[in-house]
Amino acid sequence: MTQNIISLKHSFRQQVNNLYFEGKLTISHKSVLMTLATFLGRSGLFPSHATIAQACKRSERTVIRALERAYALGLVVRTHRTVVQGGKKVRTSNSYRLIVTASDQLREAGKHMSRALWKGVSHLTDRMSEKVAKNISIPSFERRYPEPQPPERTREELLAAIASWQT
């Protein structure tokens, strides 16, 4: 079991290095992903963003950006973890899985892309699409979107003003 973990870490780090040298990862992304691999153990891989940031001496926002890039490339798969505390579900750190085979990486990158596209489209509700289509006001704020105004000068007047600048 320990040999498999060491082999997985080695393969993952080699792929991260290759992607860095191909220009697909920045030095910050590389640092975060290399650090992420160090947390892999027998019980799994579930460090918090803060823990990763502290270990690689980067900001949490940099860690999040690096992980998003890794999801897009299919290098890492994230699973949200929750625990029940006082009758409520509370989110804890994510669980991660390192992907090292090319076919699995392509599959995971495709899944991530389709989720991202669906997430971008699914938030557009019927009411929002009506507002976009009709340019209607927001009743709760009593504010109208600005209406396009015709130009104050004609085209010829504008061209004459521009020509006067050249002299």
Coordinates of N, CA, C and O in Angstrom, one line a residue:
M1 N 0.8 -1.2 0.0 CA 0.0 0.0 0.0 C 0.9 1.3 0.0 O 0.6 2.2 -0.8
T2 N 1.9 1.3 0.8 CA 2.8 2.5 0.9 C 3.5 2.7 -0.4 O 3.7 3.8 -0.8
Q3 N 3.9 1.6 -1.0 CA 4.6 1.7 -2.3 C 3.7 2.3 -3.4 O 4.1 3.1 -4.2
N4 N 2.4 2.0 -3.3 CA 1.4 2.5 -4.3 C 1.3 4.0 -4.1 O 1.2 4.8 -5.1
I5 N 1.3 4.5 -2.8 CA 1.1 5.9 -2.6 C 2.4 6.7 -3.1 O 2.3 7.7 -3.7
I6 N 3.6 6.1 -2.8 CA 4.8 6.7 -3.3 C 4.8 6.8 -4.8 O 5.2 7.8 -5.4
S7 N 4.4 5.7 -5.4 CA 4.4 5.7 -6.9 C 3.4 6.7 -7.4 O 3.7 7.4 -8.4
L8 N 2.2 6.8 -6.8 CA 1.2 7.8 -7.2 C 1.7 9.2 -7.1 O 1.6 10.0 -8.0
K9 N 2.4 9.5 -5.9 CA 2.9 10.8 -5.7 C 4.0 11.2 -6.8 O 4.0 12.3 -7.3
H10 N 4.9 10.2 -7.0 CA 5.9 10.4 -8.0 C 5.3 10.7 -9.4 O 5.8 11.6 -10.1
S11 N 4.4 9.9 -9.8 CA 3.8 10.0 -11.2 C 3.1 11.4 -11.3 O 3.1 12.1 -12.3
F12 N 2.3 11.7 -10.2 CA 1.6 13.0 -10.2 C 2.6 14.2 -10.3 O 2.4 15.1 -11.1
R13 N 3.6 14.2 -9.5 CA 4.6 15.2 -9.5 C 5.3 15.3 -10.9 O 5.6 16.4 -11.4
Q14 N 5.6 14.2 -11.5 CA 6.2 14.2 -12.8 C 5.3 14.9 -13.8 O 5.7 15.6 -14.7
Q15 N 4.0 14.6 -13.8 CA 3.0 15.2 -14.7 C 2.9 16.7 -14.4 O 2.8 17.5 -15.4
V16 N 2.9 17.1 -13.2 CA 2.9 18.5 -12.9 C 4.1 19.2 -13.4 O 4.0 20.3 -14.0
N17 N 5.3 18.6 -13.3 CA 6.5 19.2 -13.9 C 6.4 19.3 -15.4 O 6.8 20.3 -15.9
N18 N 5.9 18.3 -16.0 CA 5.8 18.3 -17.5 C 4.8 19.4 -17.9 O 5.1 20.1 -18.9
L19 N 3.7 19.6 -17.2 CA 2.7 20.6 -17.6 C 3.3 22.0 -17.3 O 3.1 22.9 -18.1
Y20 N 4.1 22.1 -16.3 CA 4.8 23.4 -16.0 C 5.8 23.7 -17.2 O 5.8 24.9 -17.7
F21 N 6.6 22.8 -17.6 CA 7.5 23.0 -18.7 C 6.8 23.2 -20.0 O 7.4 23.9 -20.9
E22 N 5.6 22.7 -20.2 CA 4.8 23.0 -21.4 C 4.1 24.3 -21.4 O 3.5 24.7 -22.3
G23 N 4.2 25.0 -20.2 CA 3.6 26.3 -20.1 C 2.1 26.3 -19.7 O 1.4 27.3 -19.8
K24 N 1.6 25.1 -19.3 CA 0.2 25.0 -18.9 C -0.1 25.3 -17.5 O -1.2 25.5 -17.0
L25 N 1.0 25.4 -16.7 CA 0.9 25.7 -15.2 C 1.9 26.8 -14.9 O 3.0 26.9 -15.5
T26 N 1.5 27.7 -14.0 CA 2.4 28.7 -13.5 C 3.3 28.2 -12.4 O 3.0 27.1 -11.9
I27 N 4.3 28.9 -12.0 CA 5.1 28.4 -10.9 C 4.3 28.3 -9.6 O 4.5 27.4 -8.8
S28 N 3.3 29.2 -9.4 CA 2.5 29.1 -8.2 C 1.6 27.9 -8.2 O 1.5 27.2 -7.2
H29 N 1.0 27.6 -9.4 CA 0.2 26.4 -9.6 C 1.1 25.1 -9.3 O 0.6 24.2 -8.6
K30 N 2.3 25.1 -9.8 CA 3.2 24.0 -9.6 C 3.5 23.8 -8.2 O 3.4 22.7 -7.6
S31 N 3.8 24.9 -7.5 CA 4.1 24.8 -6.0 C 2.9 24.3 -5.2 O 3.1 23.4 -4.4
V32 N 1.7 24.7 -5.5 CA 0.6 24.3 -4.8 C 0.3 22.8 -5.1 O 0.0 22.0 -4.1
L33 N 0.4 22.4 -6.3 CA 0.1 21.0 -6.6 C 1.2 20.0 -6.1 O 0.8 18.9 -5.7
M34 N 2.4 20.5 -6.1 CA 3.5 19.6 -5.5 C 3.2 19.5 -4.0 O 3.4 18.4 -3.5
T35 N 2.8 20.6 -3.4 CA 2.5 20.5 -2.0 C 1.3 19.6 -1.7 O 1.3 18.9 -0.7
L36 N 0.3 19.7 -2.5 CA -0.9 18.9 -2.3 C -0.5 17.4 -2.3 O -1.1 16.7 -1.5
A37 N 0.4 17.0 -3.2 CA 0.8 15.6 -3.2 C 1.4 15.1 -1.9 O 1.3 14.0 -1.6
T38 N 2.0 16.0 -1.2 CA 2.7 15.6 0.1 C 1.7 15.2 1.1 O 2.0 14.5 2.1
F39 N 0.5 15.7 1.0 CA -0.6 15.3 2.0 C -1.2 14.0 1.8 O -2.0 13.5 2.6
L40 N -0.9 13.3 0.7 CA -1.5 12.0 0.4 C -1.0 11.0 1.4 O 0.2 10.8 1.6
G41 N -1.9 10.3 2.0 CA -1.6 9.2 2.9 C -2.5 8.1 2.8 O -3.4 8.0 1.9
R42 N -2.4 7.2 3.7 CA -3.3 6.0 3.7 C -4.8 6.3 3.9 O -5.6 5.7 3.3
S43 N -5.0 7.3 4.7 CA -6.4 7.7 5.0 C -7.0 8.5 3.9 O -8.2 8.8 3.9
G44 N -6.2 9.0 3.0 CA -6.8 9.8 1.9 C -6.0 11.2 1.7 O -4.9 11.4 2.3
L45 N -6.7 12.1 1.1 CA -6.1 13.4 0.8 C -7.2 14.4 1.0 O -8.1 14.6 0.1
F46 N -7.1 15.1 2.1 CA -8.2 16.1 2.4 C -7.7 17.3 3.2 O -8.3 17.6 4.2
P47 N -6.6 17.9 2.8 CA -6.2 19.1 3.5 C -7.1 20.3 3.2 O -7.7 20.4 2.1
S48 N -7.2 21.3 4.1 CA -7.9 22.5 3.8 C -7.1 23.4 2.9 O -5.9 23.3 2.8
H49 N -7.8 24.4 2.3 CA -7.1 25.4 1.5 C -6.0 26.1 2.4 O -4.9 26.4 1.9
A50 N -6.4 26.4 3.6 CA -5.5 27.2 4.5 C -4.3 26.3 4.8 O -3.1 26.8 4.9
T51 N -4.5 25.0 5.0 CA -3.3 24.1 5.3 C -2.4 24.1 4.1 O -1.1 24.1 4.3
I52 N -2.9 23.9 2.9 CA -2.1 23.9 1.7 C -1.3 25.2 1.6 O -0.2 25.3 1.3
A53 N -2.1 26.3 1.8 CA -1.5 27.7 1.6 C -0.3 27.9 2.6 O 0.7 28.4 2.2
Q54 N -0.5 27.4 3.8 CA 0.5 27.6 4.8 C 1.8 26.7 4.5 O 2.9 27.1 4.6
A55 N 1.5 25.5 4.0 CA 2.6 24.6 3.6 C 3.4 25.1 2.5 O 4.7 24.9 2.4
C56 N 2.8 25.7 1.5 CA 3.5 26.1 0.3 C 3.8 27.6 0.3 O 4.4 28.1 -0.7
K57 N 3.5 28.3 1.4 CA 3.8 29.7 1.5 C 3.2 30.6 0.4 O 3.8 31.4 -0.2
R58 N 1.9 30.3 0.1 CA 1.1 31.0 -0.8 C -0.2 31.4 -0.2 O -0.5 31.0 0.9
S59 N -1.0 32.3 -0.8 CA -2.2 32.7 -0.3 C -3.3 31.6 -0.5 O -3.2 30.8 -1.4
E60 N -4.4 31.7 0.2 CA -5.5 30.8 0.0 C -6.1 31.0 -1.4 O -6.5 30.0 -2.0
R61 N -6.2 32.2 -1.8 CA -6.7 32.5 -3.1 C -5.9 31.8 -4.2 O -6.4 31.3 -5.2
T62 N -4.6 31.9 -4.1 CA -3.7 31.2 -5.0 C -3.9 29.7 -5.0 O -3.9 29.1 -6.1
V63 N -4.1 29.1 -3.8 CA -4.4 27.7 -3.8 C -5.7 27.4 -4.5 O -5.7 26.4 -5.3
I64 N -6.7 28.2 -4.3 CA -8.0 28.0 -5.0 C -7.8 28.0 -6.5 O -8.3 27.2 -7.3
R65 N -7.1 29.1 -7.0 CA -6.8 29.2 -8.4 C -6.0 28.0 -9.0 O -6.4 27.5 -10.1
A66 N -5.0 27.6 -8.2 CA -4.2 26.4 -8.7 C -5.1 25.1 -8.7 O -5.0 24.3 -9.7
L67 N -5.9 25.0 -7.7 CA -6.8 23.8 -7.7 C -7.8 23.8 -8.9 O -8.1 22.8 -9.5
E68 N -8.4 25.0 -9.1 CA -9.3 25.2 -10.3 C -8.6 24.8 -11.6 O -9.2 24.2 -12.4
R69 N -7.4 25.2 -11.7 CA -6.6 24.9 -12.9 C -6.4 23.4 -13.0 O -6.5 22.8 -14.1
A70 N -6.1 22.8 -11.9 CA -5.9 21.3 -11.8 C -7.2 20.6 -12.2 O -7.1 19.6 -12.9
Y71 N -8.3 21.1 -11.7 CA -9.6 20.5 -12.1 C -9.8 20.6 -13.6 O -10.3 19.6 -14.2
A72 N -9.5 21.7 -14.1 CA -9.7 21.9 -15.6 C -8.8 21.0 -16.4 O -9.2 20.6 -17.5
L73 N -7.6 20.8 -15.9 CA -6.7 19.9 -16.6 C -7.0 18.4 -16.4 O -6.4 17.5 -17.0
G74 N -7.8 18.1 -15.4 CA -8.1 16.7 -15.1 C -7.1 16.1 -14.2 O -7.1 14.9 -14.0
L75 N -6.2 16.9 -13.5 CA -5.2 16.3 -12.6 C -5.7 15.9 -11.3 O -5.2 15.0 -10.6
V76 N -6.8 16.7 -10.8 CA -7.3 16.5 -9.5 C -8.8 16.4 -9.5 O -9.4 17.1 -10.3
V77 N -9.4 15.5 -8.7 CA -10.8 15.4 -8.6 C -11.2 15.8 -7.2 O -10.6 15.3 -6.2
R78 N -12.2 16.7 -7.0 CA -12.6 17.2 -5.7 C -13.9 16.5 -5.3 O -14.8 16.4 -6.2
T79 N -14.0 16.2 -4.1 CA -15.3 15.7 -3.5 C -15.6 16.6 -2.3 O -14.8 16.6 -1.4
H80 N -16.8 17.2 -2.2 CA -17.1 18.0 -1.1 C -17.4 17.1 0.1 O -18.2 16.1 -0.1
R81 N -16.9 17.4 1.3 CA -17.2 16.6 2.5 C -18.0 17.4 3.4 O -17.9 18.6 3.6
T82 N -19.0 16.7 4.1 CA -19.8 17.3 5.1 C -19.9 16.4 6.3 O -19.7 15.2 6.2
V83 N -20.1 17.0 7.5 CA -20.3 16.3 8.7 C -21.6 16.9 9.3 O -22.0 18.0 9.1
V84 N -22.3 16.1 10.2 CA -23.5 16.5 10.8 C -23.1 17.0 12.2 O -22.5 16.3 13.0
Q85 N -23.4 18.3 12.5 CA -23.1 18.9 13.8 C -24.3 19.6 14.3 O -24.8 20.5 13.7
G86 N -24.9 19.1 15.4 CA -26.1 19.7 16.0 C -27.3 19.6 15.1 O -28.1 20.5 15.1
G87 N -27.4 18.5 14.3 CA -28.5 18.4 13.4 C -28.4 19.1 12.1 O -29.3 19.1 11.3
K88 N -27.3 19.8 11.9 CA -27.0 20.5 10.6 C -25.9 19.9 9.9 O -24.9 19.4 10.5
K89 N -25.9 19.9 8.6 CA -24.8 19.5 7.7 C -23.8 20.7 7.6 O -24.2 21.8 7.3
V90 N -22.6 20.4 7.9 CA -21.6 21.5 7.9 C -20.5 21.0 7.0 O -20.0 19.9 7.0
R91 N -20.0 21.9 6.1 CA -19.0 21.6 5.1 C -17.6 21.5 5.8 O -17.4 22.4 6.7
T92 N -16.8 20.6 5.5 CA -15.5 20.5 6.0 C -14.5 20.6 4.8 O -15.0 21.0 3.7
S93 N -13.3 20.3 5.0 CA -12.4 20.4 3.8 C -12.8 19.4 2.8 O -13.5 18.4 3.0
N94 N -12.4 19.7 1.5 CA -12.6 18.8 0.4 C -11.8 17.6 0.5 O -10.7 17.6 1.0
S95 N -12.2 16.5 -0.2 CA -11.4 15.3 -0.4 C -10.9 15.4 -1.8 O -11.7 15.7 -2.7
Y96 N -9.6 15.1 -2.0 CA -9.1 15.2 -3.4 C -8.6 13.8 -3.8 O -8.2 13.0 -3.0
R97 N -8.6 13.6 -5.1 CA -8.0 12.4 -5.7 C -7.1 12.8 -6.8 O -7.5 13.6 -7.7
L98 N -5.9 12.3 -6.8 CA -4.9 12.6 -7.8 C -5.1 11.7 -9.0 O -5.2 10.5 -8.8
I99 N -5.1 12.3 -10.2 CA -5.3 11.5 -11.4 C -4.0 11.5 -12.2 O -3.4 12.5 -12.5
V100 N -3.5 10.3 -12.6 CA -2.3 10.2 -13.3 C -2.3 9.6 -14.7 O -1.4 9.8 -15.5
T101 N -3.4 8.9 -15.0 CA -3.5 8.3 -16.4 C -4.1 9.3 -17.3 O -5.1 10.0 -16.9
A102 N -3.7 9.3 -18.5 CA -4.1 10.3 -19.5 C -5.6 10.1 -19.8 O -6.3 11.1 -19.9
S103 N -6.1 8.9 -19.9 CA -7.5 8.7 -20.3 C -8.4 9.2 -19.1 O -9.4 9.9 -19.4
D104 N -8.0 9.0 -17.9 CA -8.8 9.5 -16.7 C -8.7 11.0 -16.6 O -9.7 11.6 -16.3
Q105 N -7.6 11.6 -17.0 CA -7.5 13.0 -17.0 C -8.4 13.7 -18.0 O -9.0 14.7 -17.7
L106 N -8.4 13.1 -19.2 CA -9.3 13.6 -20.2 C -10.8 13.5 -19.8 O -11.6 14.4 -20.0
R107 N -11.2 12.4 -19.2 CA -12.5 12.2 -18.7 C -12.9 13.2 -17.6 O -13.9 13.9 -17.7
E108 N -12.0 13.4 -16.7 CA -12.3 14.3 -15.6 C -12.3 15.8 -16.0 O -13.1 16.6 -15.6
A109 N -11.4 16.1 -17.0 CA -11.4 17.5 -17.5 C -12.7 17.8 -18.2 O -13.2 18.8 -18.1
G110 N -13.2 16.8 -19.0 CA -14.5 16.9 -19.7 C -15.6 17.1 -18.7 O -16.5 17.9 -18.9
K111 N -15.6 16.3 -17.6 CA -16.7 16.5 -16.6 C -16.6 17.8 -16.0 O -17.6 18.5 -15.8
H112 N -15.4 18.3 -15.7 CA -15.3 19.6 -15.1 C -15.8 20.7 -16.0 O -16.5 21.6 -15.6
M113 N -15.4 20.6 -17.3 CA -15.9 21.6 -18.3 C -17.4 21.6 -18.4 O -18.0 22.6 -18.4
S114 N -18.0 20.4 -18.4 CA -19.5 20.4 -18.6 C -20.1 20.9 -17.3 O -21.2 21.6 -17.5
R115 N -19.6 20.7 -16.2 CA -20.2 21.2 -14.9 C -20.0 22.7 -15.0 O -21.0 23.5 -14.6
A116 N -18.9 23.2 -15.4 CA -18.7 24.7 -15.4 C -19.6 25.3 -16.4 O -20.2 26.4 -16.1
L117 N -19.8 24.7 -17.6 CA -20.8 25.3 -18.5 C -22.2 25.2 -18.0 O -23.0 26.2 -18.1
W118 N -22.6 24.1 -17.4 CA -23.9 24.0 -16.9 C -24.2 25.0 -15.7 O -25.2 25.6 -15.7
K119 N -23.2 25.2 -14.9 CA -23.3 26.1 -13.8 C -23.4 27.5 -14.3 O -24.2 28.3 -13.8
G120 N -22.7 27.9 -15.4 CA -22.8 29.2 -16.0 C -24.2 29.5 -16.6 O -24.6 30.6 -16.6
V121 N -24.8 28.4 -17.1 CA -26.1 28.6 -17.8 C -27.3 28.4 -16.8 O -28.3 29.1 -17.0
S122 N -27.1 27.6 -15.9 CA -28.3 27.2 -15.0 C -28.7 28.3 -14.1 O -29.8 28.4 -13.7
H123 N -27.9 29.3 -13.8 CA -28.3 30.4 -13.0 C -29.2 31.4 -13.7 O -29.8 32.3 -13.1
L124 N -29.3 31.3 -15.0 CA -30.1 32.3 -15.8 C -31.6 31.8 -15.6 O -32.0 30.9 -16.3
T125 N -32.3 32.5 -14.8 CA -33.7 32.1 -14.5 C -34.6 32.8 -15.6 O -34.2 33.7 -16.4
D126 N -35.9 32.4 -15.6 CA -36.8 33.0 -16.5 C -36.9 34.5 -16.3 O -37.0 35.3 -17.3
R127 N -37.0 34.9 -15.1 CA -37.1 36.4 -14.8 C -35.9 37.1 -15.2 O -36.0 38.2 -15.8
M128 N -34.7 36.6 -15.0 CA -33.5 37.2 -15.5 C -33.5 37.3 -17.0 O -33.1 38.4 -17.6
S129 N -33.9 36.3 -17.7 CA -33.9 36.3 -19.2 C -34.9 37.3 -19.7 O -34.6 38.0 -20.7
E130 N -36.0 37.5 -19.0 CA -37.0 38.5 -19.4 C -36.3 39.9 -19.3 O -36.5 40.8 -20.1
K131 N -35.6 40.2 -18.2 CA -35.0 41.5 -18.0 C -34.0 41.7 -19.1 O -33.9 42.9 -19.6
V132 N -33.2 40.7 -19.5 CA -32.2 40.9 -20.5 C -32.9 41.2 -21.8 O -32.5 42.1 -22.6
A133 N -34.0 40.4 -22.1 CA -34.7 40.6 -23.4 C -35.4 41.9 -23.5 O -35.5 42.5 -24.6
K134 N -36.1 42.3 -22.4 CA -37.0 43.4 -22.5 C -36.4 44.7 -21.9 O -37.0 45.8 -22.1
N135 N -35.3 44.6 -21.2 CA -34.7 45.8 -20.6 C -35.7 46.4 -19.6 O -35.9 47.6 -19.7
I136 N -36.3 45.6 -18.8 CA -37.3 46.1 -17.9 C -36.7 46.6 -16.6 O -35.5 46.3 -16.3
S137 N -37.5 47.3 -15.8 CA -36.9 47.8 -14.5 C -37.0 46.7 -13.5 O -37.7 45.8 -13.6
I138 N -36.2 46.9 -12.4 CA -36.2 46.0 -11.3 C -37.2 46.6 -10.3 O -37.0 47.7 -9.7
P139 N -38.4 46.0 -10.1 CA -39.4 46.5 -9.2 C -39.0 46.8 -7.8 O -39.4 47.7 -7.2
S140 N -38.2 45.9 -7.2 CA -37.8 46.0 -5.8 C -36.9 47.2 -5.6 O -37.0 47.8 -4.5
F141 N -36.2 47.7 -6.6 CA -35.3 48.9 -6.4 C -35.9 50.1 -7.1 O -35.3 51.2 -6.9
E142 N -36.9 49.9 -7.9 CA -37.5 51.1 -8.7 C -36.4 51.8 -9.4 O -36.3 53.0 -9.4
R143 N -35.5 51.0 -10.1 CA -34.5 51.6 -10.9 C -34.6 51.1 -12.3 O -34.8 50.0 -12.6
R144 N -34.4 52.0 -13.3 CA -34.5 51.6 -14.7 C -33.1 51.5 -15.2 O -32.2 52.3 -14.8
Y145 N -32.9 50.6 -16.1 CA -31.6 50.6 -16.8 C -31.5 51.7 -17.7 O -32.6 52.2 -18.3
P146 N -30.4 52.3 -18.0 CA -30.3 53.5 -18.9 C -30.7 53.1 -20.3 O -30.3 52.1 -20.8
E147 N -31.5 54.0 -20.8 CA -31.9 53.8 -22.2 C -30.8 54.4 -23.2 O -30.2 55.4 -22.8
P148 N -30.6 53.7 -24.3 CA -29.6 54.3 -25.2 C -30.1 55.7 -25.7 O -31.3 55.8 -26.1
Q149 N -29.2 56.6 -25.8 CA -29.6 58.0 -26.2 C -29.0 58.2 -27.6 O -27.9 57.8 -27.9
P150 N -29.7 59.0 -28.4 CA -29.2 59.3 -29.8 C -28.0 60.3 -29.6 O -28.0 61.0 -28.6
P151 N -27.1 60.3 -30.5 CA -25.9 61.2 -30.4 C -26.4 62.6 -30.5 O -27.4 62.9 -31.2
E152 N -25.7 63.6 -29.8 CA -26.1 65.0 -29.8 C -25.7 65.6 -31.1 O -26.3 66.6 -31.5
R153 N -24.7 65.1 -31.8 CA -24.2 65.7 -33.0 C -24.5 64.7 -34.2 O -24.5 63.5 -33.9
T154 N -24.6 65.2 -35.3 CA -24.7 64.3 -36.5 C -23.3 63.7 -36.9 O -22.3 64.2 -36.4
R155 N -23.4 62.7 -37.7 CA -22.1 62.1 -38.2 C -21.2 63.1 -38.8 O -20.0 63.1 -38.6
E156 N -21.7 64.0 -39.7 CA -20.9 65.0 -40.4 C -20.3 66.0 -39.4 O -19.1 66.4 -39.6
E157 N -21.0 66.4 -38.4 CA -20.5 67.3 -37.4 C -19.3 66.6 -36.6 O -18.3 67.3 -36.3
L158 N -19.5 65.4 -36.3 CA -18.4 64.7 -35.6 C -17.2 64.5 -36.5 O -16.0 64.7 -36.0
L159 N -17.3 64.2 -37.7 CA -16.2 64.1 -38.7 C -15.5 65.5 -38.8 O -14.3 65.5 -38.9
A160 N -16.3 66.5 -38.9 CA -15.7 67.9 -39.0 C -14.9 68.2 -37.8 O -13.8 68.8 -37.9
A161 N -15.4 67.8 -36.6 CA -14.7 68.1 -35.3 C -13.4 67.3 -35.3 O -12.3 67.9 -34.9
I162 N -13.4 66.1 -35.8 CA -12.2 65.3 -35.8 C -11.2 65.8 -36.8 O -10.0 65.9 -36.5
A163 N -11.7 66.3 -38.0 CA -10.8 66.9 -39.0 C -10.1 68.1 -38.4 O -9.0 68.5 -38.8
S164 N -10.8 68.9 -37.6 CA -10.3 70.1 -37.1 C -9.1 69.9 -36.1 O -8.3 70.7 -35.9
W165 N -9.1 68.7 -35.5 CA -8.0 68.3 -34.5 C -6.7 68.2 -35.3 O -5.6 68.3 -34.7
Q166 N -6.8 67.7 -36.5 CA -5.5 67.4 -37.2 C -4.8 68.7 -37.7 O -3.7 68.7 -38.0
T167 N -5.5 69.8 -37.7 CA -4.8 71.1 -38.2 C -4.3 71.9 -37.1 O -4.4 71.6 -36.0

